[in-house]
PDB file of C-alpha atoms in Angstrom:
ATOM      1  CA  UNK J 723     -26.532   0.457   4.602  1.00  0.00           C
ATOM      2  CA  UNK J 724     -25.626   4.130   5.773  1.00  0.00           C
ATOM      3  CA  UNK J 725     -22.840   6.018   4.050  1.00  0.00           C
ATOM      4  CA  UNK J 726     -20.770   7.914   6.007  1.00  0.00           C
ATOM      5  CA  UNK J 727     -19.316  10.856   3.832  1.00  0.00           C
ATOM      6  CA  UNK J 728     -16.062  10.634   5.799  1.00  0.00           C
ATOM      7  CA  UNK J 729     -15.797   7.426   5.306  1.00  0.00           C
ATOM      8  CA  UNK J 730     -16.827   7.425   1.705  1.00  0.00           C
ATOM      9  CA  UNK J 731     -14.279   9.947   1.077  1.00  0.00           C
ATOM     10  CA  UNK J 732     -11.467   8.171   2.872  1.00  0.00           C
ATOM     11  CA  UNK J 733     -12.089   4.815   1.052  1.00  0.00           C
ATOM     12  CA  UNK J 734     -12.371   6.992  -2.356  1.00  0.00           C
ATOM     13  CA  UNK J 735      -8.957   8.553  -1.474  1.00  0.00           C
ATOM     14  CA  UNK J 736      -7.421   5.394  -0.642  1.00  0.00           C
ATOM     15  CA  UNK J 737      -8.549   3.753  -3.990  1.00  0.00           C
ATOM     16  CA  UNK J 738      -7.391   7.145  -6.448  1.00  0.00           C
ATOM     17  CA  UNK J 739      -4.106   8.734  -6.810  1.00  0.00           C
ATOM     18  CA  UNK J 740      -3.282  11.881  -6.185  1.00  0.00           C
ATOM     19  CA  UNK J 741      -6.683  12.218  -3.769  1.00  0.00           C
ATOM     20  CA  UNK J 742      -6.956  14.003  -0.574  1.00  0.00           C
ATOM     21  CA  UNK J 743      -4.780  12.882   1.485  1.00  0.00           C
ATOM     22  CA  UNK J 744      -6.571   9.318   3.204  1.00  0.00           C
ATOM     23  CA  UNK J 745      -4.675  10.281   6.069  1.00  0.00           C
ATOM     24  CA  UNK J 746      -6.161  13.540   7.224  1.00  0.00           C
ATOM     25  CA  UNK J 747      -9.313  11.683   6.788  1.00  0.00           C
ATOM     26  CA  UNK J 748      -8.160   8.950   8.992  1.00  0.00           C
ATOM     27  CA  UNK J 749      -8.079  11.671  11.601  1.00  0.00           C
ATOM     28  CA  UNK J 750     -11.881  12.685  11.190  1.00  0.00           C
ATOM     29  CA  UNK J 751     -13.068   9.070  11.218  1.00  0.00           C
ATOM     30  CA  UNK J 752     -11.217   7.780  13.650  1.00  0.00           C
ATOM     31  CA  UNK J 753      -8.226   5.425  14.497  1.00  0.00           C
ATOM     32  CA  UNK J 754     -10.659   1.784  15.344  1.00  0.00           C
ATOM     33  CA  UNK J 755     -13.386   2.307  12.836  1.00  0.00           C
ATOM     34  CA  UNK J 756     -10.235   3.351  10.105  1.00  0.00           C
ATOM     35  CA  UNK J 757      -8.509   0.522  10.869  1.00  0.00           C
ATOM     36  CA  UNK J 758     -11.635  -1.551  10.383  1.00  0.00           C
ATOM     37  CA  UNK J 759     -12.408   0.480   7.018  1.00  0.00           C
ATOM     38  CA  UNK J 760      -8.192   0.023   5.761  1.00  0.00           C
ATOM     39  CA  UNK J 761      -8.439  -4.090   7.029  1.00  0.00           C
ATOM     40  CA  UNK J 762     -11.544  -4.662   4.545  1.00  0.00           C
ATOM     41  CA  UNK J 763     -10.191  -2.027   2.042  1.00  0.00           C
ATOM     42  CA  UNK J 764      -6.756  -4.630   2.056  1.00  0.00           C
ATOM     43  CA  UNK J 765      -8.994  -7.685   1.916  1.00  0.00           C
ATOM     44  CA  UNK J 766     -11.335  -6.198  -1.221  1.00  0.00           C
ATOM     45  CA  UNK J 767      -8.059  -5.049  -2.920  1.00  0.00           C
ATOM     46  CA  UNK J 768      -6.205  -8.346  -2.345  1.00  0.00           C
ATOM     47  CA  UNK J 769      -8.712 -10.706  -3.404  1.00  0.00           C
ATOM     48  CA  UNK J 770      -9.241  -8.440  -6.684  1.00  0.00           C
ATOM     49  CA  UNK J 771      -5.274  -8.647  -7.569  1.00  0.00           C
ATOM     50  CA  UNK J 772      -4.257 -11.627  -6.681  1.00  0.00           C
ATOM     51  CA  UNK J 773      -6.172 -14.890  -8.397  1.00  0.00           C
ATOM     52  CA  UNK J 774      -5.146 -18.104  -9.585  1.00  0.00           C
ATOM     53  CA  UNK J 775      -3.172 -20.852  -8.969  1.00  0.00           C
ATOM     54  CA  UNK J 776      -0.045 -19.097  -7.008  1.00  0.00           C
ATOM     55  CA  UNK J 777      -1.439 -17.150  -4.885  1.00  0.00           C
ATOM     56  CA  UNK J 778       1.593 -17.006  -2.282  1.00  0.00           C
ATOM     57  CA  UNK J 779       3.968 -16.522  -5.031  1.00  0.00           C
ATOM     58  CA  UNK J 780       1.768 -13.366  -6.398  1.00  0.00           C
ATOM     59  CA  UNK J 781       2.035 -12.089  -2.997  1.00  0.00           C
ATOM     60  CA  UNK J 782       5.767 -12.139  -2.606  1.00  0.00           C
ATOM     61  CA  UNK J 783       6.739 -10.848  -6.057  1.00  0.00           C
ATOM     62  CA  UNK J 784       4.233  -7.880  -5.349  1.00  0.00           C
ATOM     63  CA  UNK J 785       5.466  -7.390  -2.570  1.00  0.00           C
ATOM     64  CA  UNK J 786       9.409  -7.601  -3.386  1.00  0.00           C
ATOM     65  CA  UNK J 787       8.342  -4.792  -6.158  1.00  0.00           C
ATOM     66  CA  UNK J 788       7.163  -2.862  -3.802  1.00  0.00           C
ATOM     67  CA  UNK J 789      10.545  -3.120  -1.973  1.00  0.00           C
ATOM     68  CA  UNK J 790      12.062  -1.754  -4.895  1.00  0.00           C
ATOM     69  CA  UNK J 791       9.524   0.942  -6.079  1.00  0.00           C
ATOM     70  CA  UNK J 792       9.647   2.481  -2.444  1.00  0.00           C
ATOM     71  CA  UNK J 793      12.974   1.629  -1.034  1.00  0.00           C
ATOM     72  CA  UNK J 794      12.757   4.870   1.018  1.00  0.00           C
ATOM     73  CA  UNK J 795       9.193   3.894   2.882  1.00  0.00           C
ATOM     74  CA  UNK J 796      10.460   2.442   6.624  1.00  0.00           C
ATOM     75  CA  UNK J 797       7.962   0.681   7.253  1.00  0.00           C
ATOM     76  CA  UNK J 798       7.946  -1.147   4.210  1.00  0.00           C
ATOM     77  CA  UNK J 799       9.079  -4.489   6.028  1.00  0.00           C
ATOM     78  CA  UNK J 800       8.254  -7.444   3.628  1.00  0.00           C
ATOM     79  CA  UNK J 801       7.279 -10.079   5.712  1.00  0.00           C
ATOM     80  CA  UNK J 802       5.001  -7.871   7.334  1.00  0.00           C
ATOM     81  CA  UNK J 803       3.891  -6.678   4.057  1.00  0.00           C
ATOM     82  CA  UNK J 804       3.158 -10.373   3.104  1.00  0.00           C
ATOM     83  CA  UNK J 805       1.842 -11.366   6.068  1.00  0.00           C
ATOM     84  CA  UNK J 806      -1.324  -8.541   6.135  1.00  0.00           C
ATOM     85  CA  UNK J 807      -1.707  -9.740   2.122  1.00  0.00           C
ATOM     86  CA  UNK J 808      -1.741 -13.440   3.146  1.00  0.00           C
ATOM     87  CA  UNK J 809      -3.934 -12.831   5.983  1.00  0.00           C
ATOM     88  CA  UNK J 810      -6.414 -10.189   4.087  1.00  0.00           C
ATOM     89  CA  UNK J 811      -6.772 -13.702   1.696  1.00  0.00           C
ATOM     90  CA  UNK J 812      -7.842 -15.726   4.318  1.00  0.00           C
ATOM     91  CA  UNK J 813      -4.414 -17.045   5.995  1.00  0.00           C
ATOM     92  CA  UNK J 814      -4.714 -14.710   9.703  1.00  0.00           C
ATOM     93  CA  UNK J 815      -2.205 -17.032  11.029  1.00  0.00           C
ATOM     94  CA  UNK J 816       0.313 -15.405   8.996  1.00  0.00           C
ATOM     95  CA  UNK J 817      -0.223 -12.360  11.589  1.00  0.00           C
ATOM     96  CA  UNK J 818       1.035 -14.407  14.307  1.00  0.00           C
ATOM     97  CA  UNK J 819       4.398 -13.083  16.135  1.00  0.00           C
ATOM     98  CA  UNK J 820       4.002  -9.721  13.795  1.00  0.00           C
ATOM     99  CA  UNK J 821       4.363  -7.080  15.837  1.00  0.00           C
ATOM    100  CA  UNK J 822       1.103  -5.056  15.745  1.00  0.00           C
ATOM    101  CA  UNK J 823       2.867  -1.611  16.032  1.00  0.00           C
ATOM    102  CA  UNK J 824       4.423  -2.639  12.484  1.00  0.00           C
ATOM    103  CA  UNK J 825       0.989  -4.462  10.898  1.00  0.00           C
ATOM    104  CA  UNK J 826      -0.860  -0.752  11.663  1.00  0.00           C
ATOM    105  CA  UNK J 827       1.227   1.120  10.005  1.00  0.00           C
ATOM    106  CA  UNK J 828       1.412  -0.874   6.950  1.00  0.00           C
ATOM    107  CA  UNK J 829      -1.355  -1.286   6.750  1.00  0.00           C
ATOM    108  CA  UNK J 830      -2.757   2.208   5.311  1.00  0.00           C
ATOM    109  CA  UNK J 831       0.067   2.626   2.971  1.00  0.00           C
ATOM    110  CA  UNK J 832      -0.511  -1.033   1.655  1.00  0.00           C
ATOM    111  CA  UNK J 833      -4.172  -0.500   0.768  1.00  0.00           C
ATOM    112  CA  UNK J 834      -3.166   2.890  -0.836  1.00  0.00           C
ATOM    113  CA  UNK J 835      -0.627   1.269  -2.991  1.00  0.00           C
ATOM    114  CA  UNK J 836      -2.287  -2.123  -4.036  1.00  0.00           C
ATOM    115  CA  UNK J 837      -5.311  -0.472  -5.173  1.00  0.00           C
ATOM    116  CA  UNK J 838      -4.240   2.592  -6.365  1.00  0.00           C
ATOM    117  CA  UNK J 839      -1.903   0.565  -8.629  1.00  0.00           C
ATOM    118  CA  UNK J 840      -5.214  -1.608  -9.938  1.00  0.00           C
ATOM    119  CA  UNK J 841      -6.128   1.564 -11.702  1.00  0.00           C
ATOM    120  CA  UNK J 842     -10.039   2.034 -10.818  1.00  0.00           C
ATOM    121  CA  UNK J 843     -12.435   3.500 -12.831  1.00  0.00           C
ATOM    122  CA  UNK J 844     -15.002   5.957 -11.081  1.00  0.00           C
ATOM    123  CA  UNK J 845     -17.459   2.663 -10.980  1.00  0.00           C
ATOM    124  CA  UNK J 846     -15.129   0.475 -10.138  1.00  0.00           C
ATOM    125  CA  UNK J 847     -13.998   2.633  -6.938  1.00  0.00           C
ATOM    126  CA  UNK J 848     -17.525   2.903  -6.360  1.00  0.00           C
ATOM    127  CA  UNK J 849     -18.138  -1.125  -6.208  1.00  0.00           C
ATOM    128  CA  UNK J 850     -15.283  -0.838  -4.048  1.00  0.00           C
ATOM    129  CA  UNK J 851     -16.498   1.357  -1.682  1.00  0.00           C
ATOM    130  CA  UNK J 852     -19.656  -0.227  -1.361  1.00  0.00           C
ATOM    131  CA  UNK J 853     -17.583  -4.032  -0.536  1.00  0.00           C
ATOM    132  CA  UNK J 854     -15.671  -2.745   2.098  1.00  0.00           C
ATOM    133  CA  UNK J 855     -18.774  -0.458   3.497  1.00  0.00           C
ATOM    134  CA  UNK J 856     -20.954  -3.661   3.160  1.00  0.00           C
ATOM    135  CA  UNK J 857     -18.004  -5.828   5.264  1.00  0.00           C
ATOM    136  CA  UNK J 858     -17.596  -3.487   7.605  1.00  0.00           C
ATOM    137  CA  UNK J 859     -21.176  -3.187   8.782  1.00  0.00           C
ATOM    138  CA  UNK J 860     -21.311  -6.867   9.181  1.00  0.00           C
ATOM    139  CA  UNK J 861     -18.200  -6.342  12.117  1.00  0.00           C
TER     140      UNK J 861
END
C-alpha cells in the first residue's frame, strides 16, 4: 500500500487534538479522495466506539452530547449526525432523504470529534491510519 504524506498527515490530524488544521489539508488532497479518506476515517472510528448490545442507543446518546458540548456548531444537526454514525456501522439506508449538502459537512467535523475524543496513542493513530488507508485503496 502507498502512503501518501498528505494524506497521512490529514488522517493524523483528524485523529489528534490540537493538530494542523485537517482542513487545510483537505485542500491539498482534494475534495473526492478526502471525502473518501473522512467516510472510512468515520467508519474505523465508529466501529472502535461503539460495541455491544445497543448499538443505536450508543449512537444517539453520543450524539445528543455532542449537541450539548457544541451547541454553537450549525451544522451539528442530529439526525444527520446519527444517520452518517448508523450508516458508517453498516445501516447506509439511514442516509436516505439526508440531504447530501448537510451529510458533507458533517462529516469532517464528526470524524474529528469521535476520534479525537477516543484519546489515541501515537500507535493507536498509527493502526488507524493504516485501516482507513487499507479501506480506501480497496474503493
Amino acid at each position: 500500500m502507498i502512503r501518501n504524506d498528505n494524506e497521512v498527515a490529514l488522517l493524523k490530524a483528524t485523529a489528534t487534538k490540537g493538530s494542523q488544521s485537517p482542513s487545510d489539508l483537505a485542500e491539498v488532497v482534494g475534495s473526492n479522495r478526502t471525502y473518501t479518506l473522512m467516510s472510512h476515517a468515520l467508519t474505523v472510528g465508529a466501529s472502535r466506539k461503539f460495541t455491544g448490545v445497543d448499538v443505536a442507543g450508543q449512537v444517539t446518546e453520543y450524539v445528543s452530547d455532542l449537541k450539548n458540548r457544541y451547541p454553537a456548531v450549525d451544522i451539528l444537526k442530529p439526525s444527520v449526525a446519527e444517520a452518517l454514525l448508523r450508516a458508517a456501522l453498516g445501516e447506509p439506508e439511514r442516509l436516505e432523504g439526508i440531504n447530501p449538502n448537510d451529510a458533507g459537512a458533517l462529516l469532517f467535523f464528526l470524524a474529528h470529534v469521535l476520534l479525537v475524543d477516543q484519546q489515541l496513542d501515537d500507535a493507536q493513530v498509527e493502526s488507524f491510519v493504516d485501516q482507513v488507508l487499507r479501506l480506501a485503496s480497496s474503493v
